[in-house]
PDB file of C-alpha atoms and ligand atoms in Angstrom:
ATOM      1  CA  MET A 242      42.847  -8.460  36.204  1.00 63.00           C
ATOM      2  CA  SER A 243      43.295  -5.164  34.364  1.00 86.00           C
ATOM      3  CA  THR A 244      40.607  -2.500  34.657  1.00 95.00           C
ATOM      4  CA  ARG A 245      38.120  -2.229  31.787  1.00 97.00           C
ATOM      5  CA  HIS A 246      37.407   1.337  30.707  1.00 98.00           C
ATOM      6  CA  LEU A 247      34.786   2.536  28.231  1.00 98.00           C
ATOM      7  CA  LEU A 248      36.274   5.621  26.567  1.00 98.00           C
ATOM      8  CA  SER A 249      35.466   4.642  22.990  1.00 98.00           C
ATOM      9  CA  ILE A 250      32.651   2.371  21.848  1.00 98.00           C
ATOM     10  CA  ALA A 251      35.465   0.359  20.227  1.00 98.00           C
ATOM     11  CA  ASP A 252      36.752  -0.471  23.729  1.00 98.00           C
ATOM     12  CA  LEU A 253      33.954  -3.047  23.675  1.00 98.00           C
ATOM     13  CA  SER A 254      34.408  -5.928  21.265  1.00 98.00           C
ATOM     14  CA  PRO A 255      31.632  -6.438  18.713  1.00 97.00           C
ATOM     15  CA  GLU A 256      30.562  -9.461  20.786  1.00 97.00           C
ATOM     16  CA  GLU A 257      30.379  -7.325  23.931  1.00 98.00           C
ATOM     17  CA  ILE A 258      28.350  -4.646  22.149  1.00 98.00           C
ATOM     18  CA  GLY A 259      25.888  -7.322  21.048  1.00 98.00           C
ATOM     19  CA  PHE A 260      25.832  -8.706  24.567  1.00 98.00           C
ATOM     20  CA  VAL A 261      25.128  -5.305  26.151  1.00 98.00           C
ATOM     21  CA  VAL A 262      22.271  -4.633  23.723  1.00 98.00           C
ATOM     22  CA  THR A 263      20.713  -8.051  24.347  1.00 98.00           C
ATOM     23  CA  ARG A 264      21.184  -7.772  28.092  1.00 98.00           C
ATOM     24  CA  ALA A 265      19.640  -4.279  28.099  1.00 98.00           C
ATOM     25  CA  MET A 266      16.552  -5.652  26.325  1.00 98.00           C
ATOM     26  CA  GLU A 267      16.342  -8.406  28.884  1.00 98.00           C
ATOM     27  CA  MET A 268      16.721  -6.005  31.844  1.00 98.00           C
ATOM     28  CA  LYS A 269      14.119  -3.680  30.346  1.00 98.00           C
ATOM     29  CA  ARG A 270      11.637  -6.527  29.947  1.00 98.00           C
ATOM     30  CA  ASN A 271      12.250  -8.692  32.994  1.00 97.00           C
ATOM     31  CA  GLY A 272      14.054  -6.499  35.518  1.00 97.00           C
ATOM     32  CA  HIS A 273      17.338  -7.439  37.147  1.00 97.00           C
ATOM     33  CA  GLY A 274      19.132  -8.065  40.400  1.00 97.00           C
ATOM     34  CA  ALA A 275      21.340  -5.624  42.271  1.00 98.00           C
ATOM     35  CA  PRO A 276      24.794  -6.047  40.733  1.00 98.00           C
ATOM     36  CA  LEU A 277      25.926  -2.676  42.146  1.00 98.00           C
ATOM     37  CA  ALA A 278      24.813  -3.388  45.730  1.00 98.00           C
ATOM     38  CA  GLY A 279      27.318  -1.826  48.090  1.00 98.00           C
ATOM     39  CA  LYS A 280      29.080  -0.018  45.233  1.00 98.00           C
ATOM     40  CA  SER A 281      29.478   3.705  44.613  1.00 98.00           C
ATOM     41  CA  VAL A 282      29.882   5.477  41.285  1.00 98.00           C
ATOM     42  CA  ALA A 283      31.229   9.005  40.805  1.00 98.00           C
ATOM     43  CA  LEU A 284      29.511  11.141  38.159  1.00 98.00           C
ATOM     44  CA  LEU A 285      31.969  13.856  37.194  1.00 98.00           C
ATOM     45  CA  PHE A 286      30.520  16.408  34.745  1.00 97.00           C
ATOM     46  CA  GLU A 287      32.327  19.352  33.112  1.00 96.00           C
ATOM     47  CA  LYS A 288      29.398  20.116  30.804  1.00 95.00           C
ATOM     48  CA  PRO A 289      25.614  20.382  31.183  1.00 94.00           C
ATOM     49  CA  SER A 290      23.542  17.207  30.929  1.00 96.00           C
ATOM     50  CA  LEU A 291      19.936  16.087  31.192  1.00 97.00           C
ATOM     51  CA  ARG A 292      19.680  12.525  29.834  1.00 98.00           C
ATOM     52  CA  THR A 293      23.133  11.313  30.801  1.00 98.00           C
ATOM     53  CA  LYS A 294      23.087  12.699  34.317  1.00 98.00           C
ATOM     54  CA  VAL A 295      19.600  11.517  35.229  1.00 98.00           C
ATOM     55  CA  SER A 296      19.801   8.127  33.480  1.00 98.00           C
ATOM     56  CA  PHE A 297      23.095   7.269  35.175  1.00 98.00           C
ATOM     57  CA  ASP A 298      21.915   8.513  38.576  1.00 98.00           C
ATOM     58  CA  VAL A 299      18.640   6.585  38.409  1.00 98.00           C
ATOM     59  CA  GLY A 300      20.195   3.537  36.728  1.00 98.00           C
ATOM     60  CA  ILE A 301      22.929   3.172  39.355  1.00 98.00           C
ATOM     61  CA  GLN A 302      20.308   3.344  42.117  1.00 98.00           C
ATOM     62  CA  GLN A 303      18.110   0.800  40.357  1.00 98.00           C
ATOM     63  CA  LEU A 304      21.110  -1.552  40.267  1.00 98.00           C
ATOM     64  CA  GLY A 305      21.512  -1.123  44.025  1.00 98.00           C
ATOM     65  CA  GLY A 306      24.449   1.277  43.832  1.00 98.00           C
ATOM     66  CA  HIS A 307      25.105   4.775  45.127  1.00 98.00           C
ATOM     67  CA  PRO A 308      25.733   7.614  42.644  1.00 98.00           C
ATOM     68  CA  ILE A 309      27.705  10.719  43.659  1.00 98.00           C
ATOM     69  CA  TYR A 310      27.247  13.646  41.255  1.00 98.00           C
ATOM     70  CA  MET A 311      29.901  16.352  41.024  1.00 96.00           C
ATOM     71  CA  GLY A 312      29.469  19.341  38.742  1.00 94.00           C
ATOM     72  CA  ARG A 313      32.173  21.351  37.088  1.00 90.00           C
ATOM     73  CA  ASP A 314      32.918  23.790  39.892  1.00 88.00           C
ATOM     74  CA  GLU A 315      32.997  21.216  42.650  1.00 91.00           C
ATOM     75  CA  VAL A 316      36.107  19.376  41.506  1.00 90.00           C
ATOM     76  CA  GLY A 317      37.972  21.778  39.259  1.00 87.00           C
ATOM     77  CA  LEU A 318      39.263  18.917  37.122  1.00 92.00           C
ATOM     78  CA  GLY A 319      42.715  19.848  35.853  1.00 90.00           C
ATOM     79  CA  GLY A 320      42.497  23.298  37.487  1.00 89.00           C
ATOM     80  CA  ARG A 321      42.163  23.027  41.226  1.00 91.00           C
ATOM     81  CA  GLU A 322      43.706  19.578  41.028  1.00 94.00           C
ATOM     82  CA  PRO A 323      45.530  17.646  38.272  1.00 97.00           C
ATOM     83  CA  VAL A 324      43.399  15.056  36.465  1.00 97.00           C
ATOM     84  CA  ALA A 325      45.781  12.259  37.467  1.00 98.00           C
ATOM     85  CA  ASP A 326      45.421  13.098  41.160  1.00 97.00           C
ATOM     86  CA  VAL A 327      41.633  13.337  40.964  1.00 97.00           C
ATOM     87  CA  ALA A 328      41.581   9.874  39.389  1.00 98.00           C
ATOM     88  CA  ARG A 329      44.037   8.380  41.891  1.00 98.00           C
ATOM     89  CA  VAL A 330      41.964   9.665  44.795  1.00 98.00           C
ATOM     90  CA  LEU A 331      38.492   8.919  43.457  1.00 98.00           C
ATOM     91  CA  CYS A 332      39.249   5.283  42.621  1.00 98.00           C
ATOM     92  CA  ARG A 333      40.130   4.711  46.297  1.00 98.00           C
ATOM     93  CA  TYR A 334      36.521   5.581  47.199  1.00 98.00           C
ATOM     94  CA  VAL A 335      34.347   4.532  44.281  1.00 98.00           C
ATOM     95  CA  ASP A 336      33.895   1.496  42.038  1.00 98.00           C
ATOM     96  CA  ALA A 337      33.547   3.412  38.760  1.00 98.00           C
ATOM     97  CA  ILE A 338      33.971   6.954  37.414  1.00 98.00           C
ATOM     98  CA  VAL A 339      31.469   8.226  34.855  1.00 98.00           C
ATOM     99  CA  ALA A 340      32.863  11.427  33.345  1.00 98.00           C
ATOM    100  CA  ARG A 341      31.663  14.039  30.845  1.00 98.00           C
ATOM    101  CA  VAL A 342      34.570  16.199  29.696  1.00 98.00           C
ATOM    102  CA  PHE A 343      35.544  18.764  27.086  1.00 97.00           C
ATOM    103  CA  ALA A 344      38.799  17.111  25.972  1.00 97.00           C
ATOM    104  CA  HIS A 345      38.921  13.380  25.338  1.00 98.00           C
ATOM    105  CA  ARG A 346      42.526  13.351  26.587  1.00 98.00           C
ATOM    106  CA  THR A 347      41.184  14.162  30.070  1.00 98.00           C
ATOM    107  CA  LEU A 348      39.435  10.775  30.018  1.00 98.00           C
ATOM    108  CA  ALA A 349      42.553   9.011  28.762  1.00 98.00           C
ATOM    109  CA  GLU A 350      44.560  10.598  31.583  1.00 98.00           C
ATOM    110  CA  MET A 351      41.926   9.561  34.123  1.00 98.00           C
ATOM    111  CA  ALA A 352      41.847   5.999  32.831  1.00 98.00           C
ATOM    112  CA  LYS A 353      45.634   5.814  33.014  1.00 98.00           C
ATOM    113  CA  HIS A 354      45.537   6.609  36.720  1.00 98.00           C
ATOM    114  CA  SER A 355      42.322   4.933  37.858  1.00 98.00           C
ATOM    115  CA  THR A 356      42.003   1.367  39.113  1.00 98.00           C
ATOM    116  CA  ALA A 357      38.221   1.769  38.770  1.00 98.00           C
ATOM    117  CA  PRO A 358      36.582   1.700  35.322  1.00 98.00           C
ATOM    118  CA  VAL A 359      36.281   5.126  33.668  1.00 98.00           C
ATOM    119  CA  ILE A 360      33.154   5.478  31.528  1.00 99.00           C
ATOM    120  CA  ASN A 361      32.895   8.183  28.872  1.00 98.00           C
ATOM    121  CA  ALA A 362      29.687  10.139  29.423  1.00 98.00           C
ATOM    122  CA  LEU A 363      30.539  12.304  26.366  1.00 98.00           C
ATOM    123  CA  SER A 364      33.786  13.907  25.301  1.00 98.00           C
ATOM    124  CA  ASP A 365      34.652  15.989  22.250  1.00 98.00           C
ATOM    125  CA  ALA A 366      35.646  12.751  20.484  1.00 98.00           C
ATOM    126  CA  GLU A 367      32.994  10.168  21.365  1.00 98.00           C
ATOM    127  CA  HIS A 368      29.672   9.424  23.057  1.00 98.00           C
ATOM    128  CA  PRO A 369      29.719   5.623  23.450  1.00 99.00           C
ATOM    129  CA  CYS A 370      26.790   5.390  25.910  1.00 98.00           C
ATOM    130  CA  GLN A 371      24.607   7.131  23.352  1.00 98.00           C
ATOM    131  CA  THR A 372      25.585   4.561  20.726  1.00 99.00           C
ATOM    132  CA  LEU A 373      24.662   1.664  23.013  1.00 99.00           C
ATOM    133  CA  ALA A 374      21.208   3.213  23.484  1.00 99.00           C
ATOM    134  CA  ASP A 375      20.946   3.869  19.734  1.00 99.00           C
ATOM    135  CA  LEU A 376      21.747   0.271  18.839  1.00 99.00           C
ATOM    136  CA  LEU A 377      19.251  -0.950  21.435  1.00 99.00           C
ATOM    137  CA  THR A 378      16.558   1.320  19.941  1.00 99.00           C
ATOM    138  CA  ILE A 379      17.294   0.216  16.372  1.00 99.00           C
ATOM    139  CA  ARG A 380      17.239  -3.440  17.379  1.00 98.00           C
ATOM    140  CA  GLU A 381      13.885  -2.990  19.159  1.00 98.00           C
ATOM    141  CA  ARG A 382      12.364  -1.410  16.072  1.00 98.00           C
ATOM    142  CA  LYS A 383      13.989  -3.482  13.359  1.00 98.00           C
ATOM    143  CA  GLY A 384      14.534  -6.787  15.135  1.00 98.00           C
ATOM    144  CA  ASN A 385      18.174  -6.942  14.064  1.00 97.00           C
ATOM    145  CA  LEU A 386      21.205  -4.754  13.392  1.00 98.00           C
ATOM    146  CA  ALA A 387      23.382  -6.499  10.810  1.00 98.00           C
ATOM    147  CA  GLY A 388      22.698  -5.419   7.255  1.00 98.00           C
ATOM    148  CA  LEU A 389      20.730  -2.272   8.139  1.00 98.00           C
ATOM    149  CA  ALA A 390      21.515   1.033   6.422  1.00 98.00           C
ATOM    150  CA  ILE A 391      22.156   3.858   8.905  1.00 99.00           C
ATOM    151  CA  ALA A 392      22.428   7.403   7.515  1.00 99.00           C
ATOM    152  CA  PHE A 393      23.823  10.186   9.667  1.00 99.00           C
ATOM    153  CA  ILE A 394      23.144  13.711   8.417  1.00 99.00           C
ATOM    154  CA  GLY A 395      25.383  16.468   9.769  1.00 98.00           C
ATOM    155  CA  ASP A 396      28.493  16.934  11.853  1.00 98.00           C
ATOM    156  CA  GLY A 397      31.383  14.463  12.028  1.00 98.00           C
ATOM    157  CA  ASN A 398      31.276  14.865  15.798  1.00 98.00           C
ATOM    158  CA  ASN A 399      31.338  12.771  18.990  1.00 98.00           C
ATOM    159  CA  VAL A 400      27.902  11.224  18.369  1.00 99.00           C
ATOM    160  CA  SER A 401      28.535  10.279  14.728  1.00 99.00           C
ATOM    161  CA  ALA A 402      32.039   8.971  15.524  1.00 99.00           C
ATOM    162  CA  SER A 403      30.727   6.505  18.108  1.00 99.00           C
ATOM    163  CA  LEU A 404      27.777   5.593  15.875  1.00 99.00           C
ATOM    164  CA  ALA A 405      30.088   4.871  12.906  1.00 98.00           C
ATOM    165  CA  LEU A 406      32.259   2.577  15.041  1.00 98.00           C
ATOM    166  CA  GLY A 407      29.255   0.933  16.688  1.00 98.00           C
ATOM    167  CA  ALA A 408      27.413   0.394  13.403  1.00 98.00           C
ATOM    168  CA  ALA A 409      30.543  -1.163  11.899  1.00 98.00           C
ATOM    169  CA  SER A 410      30.830  -3.493  14.907  1.00 98.00           C
ATOM    170  CA  VAL A 411      27.320  -4.872  14.456  1.00 98.00           C
ATOM    171  CA  GLY A 412      27.666  -5.356  10.700  1.00 98.00           C
ATOM    172  CA  ALA A 413      25.430  -2.458   9.676  1.00 98.00           C
ATOM    173  CA  SER A 414      26.233  -0.089   6.848  1.00 98.00           C
ATOM    174  CA  PHE A 415      26.903   3.478   7.931  1.00 98.00           C
ATOM    175  CA  VAL A 416      27.015   6.584   5.777  1.00 98.00           C
ATOM    176  CA  ILE A 417      27.570  10.151   6.932  1.00 99.00           C
ATOM    177  CA  ALA A 418      26.635  13.190   4.856  1.00 98.00           C
ATOM    178  CA  SER A 419      28.569  16.166   6.162  1.00 98.00           C
ATOM    179  CA  PRO A 420      29.598  19.474   4.611  1.00 98.00           C
ATOM    180  CA  GLU A 421      33.248  19.819   3.641  1.00 97.00           C
ATOM    181  CA  GLY A 422      35.401  20.608   6.663  1.00 98.00           C
ATOM    182  CA  TYR A 423      33.060  18.779   9.043  1.00 98.00           C
ATOM    183  CA  ASP A 424      33.768  15.166   8.090  1.00 98.00           C
ATOM    184  CA  LEU A 425      34.563  12.506  10.659  1.00 98.00           C
ATOM    185  CA  PRO A 426      38.271  12.437  11.531  1.00 98.00           C
ATOM    186  CA  ALA A 427      40.227  10.276   9.055  1.00 98.00           C
ATOM    187  CA  GLY A 428      41.390   8.062  11.913  1.00 98.00           C
ATOM    188  CA  VAL A 429      37.814   7.292  12.968  1.00 98.00           C
ATOM    189  CA  MET A 430      36.803   6.488   9.370  1.00 98.00           C
ATOM    190  CA  ALA A 431      39.801   4.194   8.953  1.00 98.00           C
ATOM    191  CA  GLN A 432      39.103   2.414  12.240  1.00 98.00           C
ATOM    192  CA  ALA A 433      35.392   2.057  11.407  1.00 98.00           C
ATOM    193  CA  ARG A 434      36.268   0.634   7.967  1.00 98.00           C
ATOM    194  CA  ARG A 435      38.631  -1.891   9.541  1.00 98.00           C
ATOM    195  CA  ILE A 436      35.947  -3.019  11.990  1.00 98.00           C
ATOM    196  CA  ALA A 437      33.314  -3.119   9.234  1.00 98.00           C
ATOM    197  CA  ALA A 438      35.537  -5.243   7.004  1.00 98.00           C
ATOM    198  CA  ALA A 439      35.856  -7.840   9.759  1.00 97.00           C
ATOM    199  CA  HIS A 440      32.153  -7.838  10.679  1.00 96.00           C
ATOM    200  CA  GLY A 441      30.279  -7.557   7.408  1.00 94.00           C
ATOM    201  CA  GLY A 442      29.421  -3.855   7.600  1.00 94.00           C
ATOM    202  CA  ALA A 443      30.385  -0.894   5.439  1.00 97.00           C
ATOM    203  CA  VAL A 444      31.277   2.723   6.205  1.00 98.00           C
ATOM    204  CA  ARG A 445      31.217   5.561   3.737  1.00 98.00           C
ATOM    205  CA  GLN A 446      31.272   9.323   3.395  1.00 98.00           C
ATOM    206  CA  ALA A 447      28.730  11.228   1.305  1.00 98.00           C
ATOM    207  CA  ARG A 448      28.326  14.941   0.638  1.00 98.00           C
ATOM    208  CA  ARG A 449      24.646  15.303  -0.159  1.00 98.00           C
ATOM    209  CA  PRO A 450      22.102  14.459   2.541  1.00 98.00           C
ATOM    210  CA  GLN A 451      19.751  13.067  -0.138  1.00 98.00           C
ATOM    211  CA  GLU A 452      22.408  10.627  -1.276  1.00 98.00           C
ATOM    212  CA  ALA A 453      23.012   9.390   2.275  1.00 98.00           C
ATOM    213  CA  ALA A 454      19.319   9.097   3.148  1.00 98.00           C
ATOM    214  CA  ALA A 455      18.408   7.195  -0.047  1.00 98.00           C
ATOM    215  CA  GLY A 456      17.105   3.753   0.943  1.00 98.00           C
ATOM    216  CA  ALA A 457      18.140   4.167   4.603  1.00 98.00           C
ATOM    217  CA  ASP A 458      16.563   2.177   7.448  1.00 98.00           C
ATOM    218  CA  VAL A 459      17.650   4.809   9.964  1.00 99.00           C
ATOM    219  CA  VAL A 460      17.996   8.561   9.466  1.00 99.00           C
ATOM    220  CA  TYR A 461      19.948  10.136  12.317  1.00 99.00           C
ATOM    221  CA  THR A 462      21.030  13.675  13.072  1.00 99.00           C
ATOM    222  CA  ASP A 463      22.590  15.727  15.866  1.00 98.00           C
ATOM    223  CA  VAL A 464      23.097  19.420  16.637  1.00 98.00           C
ATOM    224  CA  TRP A 465      25.215  21.586  14.342  1.00 98.00           C
ATOM    225  CA  VAL A 466      26.912  23.266  17.299  1.00 98.00           C
ATOM    226  CA  SER A 467      28.113  20.876  19.991  1.00 98.00           C
ATOM    227  CA  MET A 468      29.024  21.859  23.536  1.00 97.00           C
ATOM    228  CA  GLY A 469      32.464  23.455  23.305  1.00 96.00           C
ATOM    229  CA  ASP A 470      31.931  24.630  19.676  1.00 97.00           C
ATOM    230  CA  GLU A 471      29.953  27.752  20.619  1.00 97.00           C
ATOM    231  CA  ALA A 472      32.623  30.140  19.272  1.00 98.00           C
ATOM    232  CA  GLU A 473      32.102  28.630  15.793  1.00 98.00           C
ATOM    233  CA  ALA A 474      28.306  28.795  15.959  1.00 98.00           C
ATOM    234  CA  GLU A 475      27.879  31.364  13.190  1.00 98.00           C
ATOM    235  CA  ALA A 476      30.198  29.623  10.721  1.00 98.00           C
ATOM    236  CA  ARG A 477      28.662  26.254  11.487  1.00 98.00           C
ATOM    237  CA  ARG A 478      25.089  27.425  10.939  1.00 98.00           C
ATOM    238  CA  LYS A 479      26.206  28.626   7.493  1.00 98.00           C
ATOM    239  CA  ALA A 480      28.103  25.458   6.617  1.00 98.00           C
ATOM    240  CA  PHE A 481      25.292  23.114   7.703  1.00 98.00           C
ATOM    241  CA  LYS A 482      22.492  24.933   5.894  1.00 97.00           C
ATOM    242  CA  GLY A 483      20.838  22.267   3.755  1.00 97.00           C
ATOM    243  CA  TYR A 484      21.839  19.496   6.168  1.00 98.00           C
ATOM    244  CA  GLN A 485      18.427  19.409   7.777  1.00 98.00           C
ATOM    245  CA  VAL A 486      16.341  16.318   8.393  1.00 98.00           C
ATOM    246  CA  ASN A 487      12.831  17.194   7.253  1.00 98.00           C
ATOM    247  CA  LEU A 488       9.864  15.548   5.562  1.00 98.00           C
ATOM    248  CA  ASP A 489      11.484  15.808   2.130  1.00 98.00           C
ATOM    249  CA  LEU A 490      14.626  14.070   3.297  1.00 98.00           C
ATOM    250  CA  MET A 491      12.668  11.366   5.132  1.00 98.00           C
ATOM    251  CA  ARG A 492      10.908  10.565   1.840  1.00 98.00           C
ATOM    252  CA  GLN A 493      14.293   9.502   0.398  1.00 98.00           C
ATOM    253  CA  ALA A 494      14.611   6.792   3.048  1.00 98.00           C
ATOM    254  CA  LYS A 495      12.735   3.482   3.159  1.00 98.00           C
ATOM    255  CA  PRO A 496       9.010   3.899   3.899  1.00 98.00           C
ATOM    256  CA  ASP A 497       9.504   2.220   7.292  1.00 98.00           C
ATOM    257  CA  ALA A 498      12.697   4.096   8.158  1.00 98.00           C
ATOM    258  CA  ILE A 499      13.025   5.443  11.694  1.00 98.00           C
ATOM    259  CA  PHE A 500      14.173   8.949  12.594  1.00 99.00           C
ATOM    260  CA  MET A 501      16.686   9.325  15.429  1.00 99.00           C
ATOM    261  CA  HIS A 502      18.249  12.250  17.329  1.00 98.00           C
ATOM    262  CA  ASP A 503      20.257  12.070  20.542  1.00 98.00           C
ATOM    263  CA  LEU A 504      18.789  15.402  21.791  1.00 98.00           C
ATOM    264  CA  PRO A 505      18.778  18.258  22.644  1.00 98.00           C
ATOM    265  CA  ALA A 506      17.312  19.199  19.253  1.00 98.00           C
ATOM    266  CA  HIS A 507      17.056  22.560  17.524  1.00 98.00           C
ATOM    267  CA  GLN A 508      14.003  22.875  15.332  1.00 98.00           C
ATOM    268  CA  GLY A 509      14.716  25.048  12.307  1.00 97.00           C
ATOM    269  CA  GLU A 510      18.363  23.964  12.321  1.00 98.00           C
ATOM    270  CA  GLU A 511      19.215  20.251  12.052  1.00 98.00           C
ATOM    271  CA  ILE A 512      15.514  19.273  12.065  1.00 98.00           C
ATOM    272  CA  SER A 513      12.390  20.918  10.741  1.00 98.00           C
ATOM    273  CA  ALA A 514       9.537  21.688  13.128  1.00 98.00           C
ATOM    274  CA  GLY A 515       7.528  18.575  13.941  1.00 97.00           C
ATOM    275  CA  MET A 516      10.268  15.994  13.317  1.00 98.00           C
ATOM    276  CA  LEU A 517      10.349  14.870  16.958  1.00 98.00           C
ATOM    277  CA  GLU A 518       6.614  14.121  16.714  1.00 98.00           C
ATOM    278  CA  HIS A 519       6.890  12.510  13.258  1.00 97.00           C
ATOM    279  CA  PRO A 520       5.227   9.063  13.184  1.00 97.00           C
ATOM    280  CA  GLN A 521       8.627   7.578  12.266  1.00 98.00           C
ATOM    281  CA  SER A 522      10.449   9.353  15.114  1.00 98.00           C
ATOM    282  CA  VAL A 523      11.800   7.130  17.894  1.00 98.00           C
ATOM    283  CA  VAL A 524      13.707   9.858  19.725  1.00 98.00           C
ATOM    284  CA  PHE A 525      11.969   9.485  23.078  1.00 98.00           C
ATOM    285  CA  ASP A 526      12.421   5.706  23.112  1.00 98.00           C
ATOM    286  CA  GLN A 527      16.027   6.438  22.267  1.00 98.00           C
ATOM    287  CA  ALA A 528      16.268   8.788  25.256  1.00 98.00           C
ATOM    288  CA  GLU A 529      14.656   6.194  27.550  1.00 98.00           C
ATOM    289  CA  ASN A 530      17.029   3.535  26.294  1.00 98.00           C
ATOM    290  CA  ARG A 531      20.005   5.456  27.673  1.00 98.00           C
ATOM    291  CA  LEU A 532      18.875   4.122  31.053  1.00 98.00           C
ATOM    292  CA  HIS A 533      18.616   0.473  29.998  1.00 98.00           C
ATOM    293  CA  ALA A 534      21.768   0.389  27.868  1.00 99.00           C
ATOM    294  CA  GLN A 535      23.895   2.046  30.551  1.00 98.00           C
ATOM    295  CA  LYS A 536      22.621  -0.342  33.209  1.00 98.00           C
ATOM    296  CA  ALA A 537      23.710  -3.275  31.050  1.00 98.00           C
ATOM    297  CA  ALA A 538      27.100  -1.626  30.473  1.00 98.00           C
ATOM    298  CA  LEU A 539      27.567  -0.959  34.208  1.00 98.00           C
ATOM    299  CA  GLU A 540      26.728  -4.556  35.015  1.00 98.00           C
ATOM    300  CA  LEU A 541      29.404  -5.688  32.550  1.00 98.00           C
ATOM    301  CA  LEU A 542      32.130  -3.230  33.566  1.00 98.00           C
ATOM    302  CA  VAL A 543      31.822  -2.624  37.316  1.00 97.00           C
ATOM    303  CA  ARG A 544      33.318  -5.435  39.374  1.00 91.00           C
TER     304      ARG A 544
HETATM  305  N1  LIG B 807      27.157  16.519  19.872  1.00 88.65           N
HETATM  306  C1  LIG B 807      26.427  17.015  21.014  1.00 88.65           C
HETATM  307  C2  LIG B 807      25.759  15.898  21.749  1.00 88.65           C
HETATM  308  C3  LIG B 807      24.927  16.294  22.915  1.00 88.65           C
HETATM  309  C4  LIG B 807      24.352  15.135  23.678  1.00 88.65           C
HETATM  310  C5  LIG B 807      27.373  17.762  21.931  1.00 88.65           C
HETATM  311  O1  LIG B 807      28.496  17.296  22.132  1.00 88.65           O
HETATM  312  O2  LIG B 807      27.012  18.812  22.445  1.00 88.65           O
END
C-alpha cells in the first residue's frame, strides 16, 4: 500500500475531509481509543509555533503515541543534512513526520523519500491542518458546511489557499478579498474552482472587503505578514490598509455570521481591537479544534 501524505488539503478527497470532520466531532464528544499506541511521530519545525506544536504533541499522546519534537537548529534540515536523507532516516524510526517548513518543496522532497506519512504543519503554500480545524468549527456552529458563504479578507497566503480548497471540497462558497498583487496563486484558484464545480461549491475573487463580506456566514482573516515575509512587512502593511476585519465590516455579513482567525492576531492591523472578544468570534474554539481535527487526521493517516 502506498504511503498517504497530507501536504495539501486536496490530498484528502472531499469524502475524507467530511469523514475527518465528523470523526473529530465524535472524538471530541465521546473520546477515543489509542490508535497510536506503540507509535512515534516526529515533529520537525523550522518556524515558531504555539497551537500546532502543542496540539500535535498533546494529541499524539492522547492517542497513545509518542511525539518527538525537533526545532530548527537540532536537525538543520537541508543544511546540516539533505532533506532526502533526513526523511529516509526518520521514517526508519517513526510512524509519521509532522513538519513545519519555509518552502513547500521541502515537504514534497520529504514525502518523496519517506515511507511514513508526511503531514504539513504549515508551509509557505498551505496550512491543511488549520483548514480541518476551521471546517470542524464552522460545522459545530452552523450544523453543516455545504452552501455556506465563507469570506476571507486579506492575503492570498497558505491559510487562505487551504481554506479555498477545503471550502470547495465541502460544497461551500468561498470568496477572497485581497489587494492587487496579493491574490491567491492562479493555480490554487483554478484547482479550487475545479473541485467546487464537482461538489456544488463556488470560488471567487473580490477586491473590496465589503463586497466579500456581504451576506457571509463566515468572515475570516489572517495576518498581513506571514512567517518568512518579514522583509516585505512595510510594503504589506501599506497594501493591506483597509483590509481590516472590524465592527463595520462584520455588519456587512449575516447577523449570525461567525468571525474566524487562525492566530496569532495583530490588533490594529488585520483586526480592530476587541474582535477576538466579539460575541460572534469563535477564534478560541477554532484554536481548540486544532487538537480534535488533527487527532482525527492522525487516526486516518498513521498505520
Ligand atoms: N499565514 C500565517 C499563519 C500562521 C499560523 C503564517 O504563515 O505565518
